[in-house]
Amino acid sequence: ALLLLAFVSGVNGGSCTNFKDCERKAEQEDADAQLLVGAFYFTGIGVAQDYKKAVYWYSKAAEQGDTDAQEKLQRIKRKEIN
């Protein structure tokens, strides 16, 4: 959880500082923010935990070539979730 919060504060020069900020950027096709919104939903930090929404946002980031999102999706498909 702490790692996610530390990463959020560093995205886009620190302008993505919470879920709502990240969500707004994710909706504007920002792959870093999409990855983070997926992580928020996956972990349930700041929002209700929702694996379907997490996969949706990870997929959006992965489609843009985000390798972290691609790896996360592979792990979820193999059920090595963490």
Coordinates of C-alpha atoms in Angstrom, one line a residue:
A1 CA 0.0 0.0 0.0
L2 CA 2.8 2.4 0.9
L3 CA 4.6 1.6 -2.3
L4 CA 1.4 2.4 -4.4
L5 CA 1.0 5.8 -2.6
A6 CA 4.7 6.6 -3.1
F7 CA 4.4 5.8 -6.8
V8 CA 1.2 7.8 -7.2
S9 CA 2.9 10.9 -5.9
G10 CA 5.6 10.6 -8.6
V11 CA 3.4 10.1 -11.6
N12 CA 3.3 13.0 -14.1
G13 CA 5.6 15.1 -12.0
G14 CA 3.5 14.6 -8.9
S15 CA 0.2 15.8 -10.4
C16 CA -1.5 12.5 -9.9
T17 CA -1.8 12.6 -6.2
N18 CA -5.0 10.6 -5.4
F19 CA -7.5 8.4 -7.0
K20 CA -9.7 11.1 -8.5
D21 CA -6.6 12.8 -10.1
C22 CA -5.4 9.5 -11.5
E23 CA -8.9 8.6 -12.7
R24 CA -9.2 11.9 -14.6
K25 CA -5.8 11.3 -16.3
A26 CA -6.6 7.7 -17.0
E27 CA -9.8 8.7 -18.8
Q28 CA -7.6 11.0 -20.9
E29 CA -5.6 7.9 -22.1
D30 CA -2.6 8.5 -19.7
A31 CA -1.1 5.0 -19.5
D32 CA 0.7 5.7 -16.2
A33 CA -2.6 6.8 -14.6
Q34 CA -4.4 3.9 -16.1
L35 CA -1.9 1.5 -14.4
L36 CA -2.4 3.3 -11.1
V37 CA -6.2 3.3 -11.3
G38 CA -6.0 -0.4 -11.9
A39 CA -3.8 -0.7 -8.8
F40 CA -6.2 1.4 -6.7
Y41 CA -9.0 -1.0 -7.7
F42 CA -6.9 -4.1 -7.3
T43 CA -5.8 -3.2 -3.8
G44 CA -8.9 -1.4 -2.7
I45 CA -6.9 1.7 -1.6
G46 CA -9.1 4.7 -1.7
V47 CA -11.9 2.8 -3.5
A48 CA -13.9 -0.3 -3.1
Q49 CA -11.8 -3.3 -4.3
D50 CA -13.0 -4.4 -7.7
Y51 CA -11.0 -6.9 -9.7
K52 CA -13.0 -6.4 -12.9
K53 CA -12.3 -2.7 -12.9
A54 CA -8.7 -3.3 -12.1
V55 CA -8.4 -5.6 -15.1
Y56 CA -10.2 -3.1 -17.3
W57 CA -7.7 -0.3 -16.4
Y58 CA -4.6 -2.6 -16.5
S59 CA -5.8 -3.7 -20.0
K60 CA -6.1 0.0 -21.2
A61 CA -2.6 0.7 -20.0
A62 CA -1.3 -2.6 -21.5
E63 CA -2.8 -1.7 -24.9
Q64 CA -0.6 1.4 -24.9
G65 CA 2.5 -0.7 -24.3
D66 CA 2.8 -0.4 -20.5
T67 CA 4.9 -3.4 -19.6
D68 CA 4.0 -3.2 -15.9
A69 CA 0.3 -3.5 -16.8
Q70 CA 1.0 -6.3 -19.2
E71 CA 2.9 -8.2 -16.5
K72 CA 0.1 -7.6 -14.0
L73 CA -2.5 -9.0 -16.4
Q74 CA -0.4 -12.1 -17.1
R75 CA 0.0 -12.7 -13.3
I76 CA -3.8 -12.3 -12.8
K77 CA -4.5 -14.7 -15.6
R78 CA -2.1 -17.2 -14.0
K79 CA -3.7 -16.4 -10.7
E80 CA -0.5 -15.3 -9.2
I81 CA -2.2 -12.2 -7.8
N82 CA -0.4 -9.9 -5.4

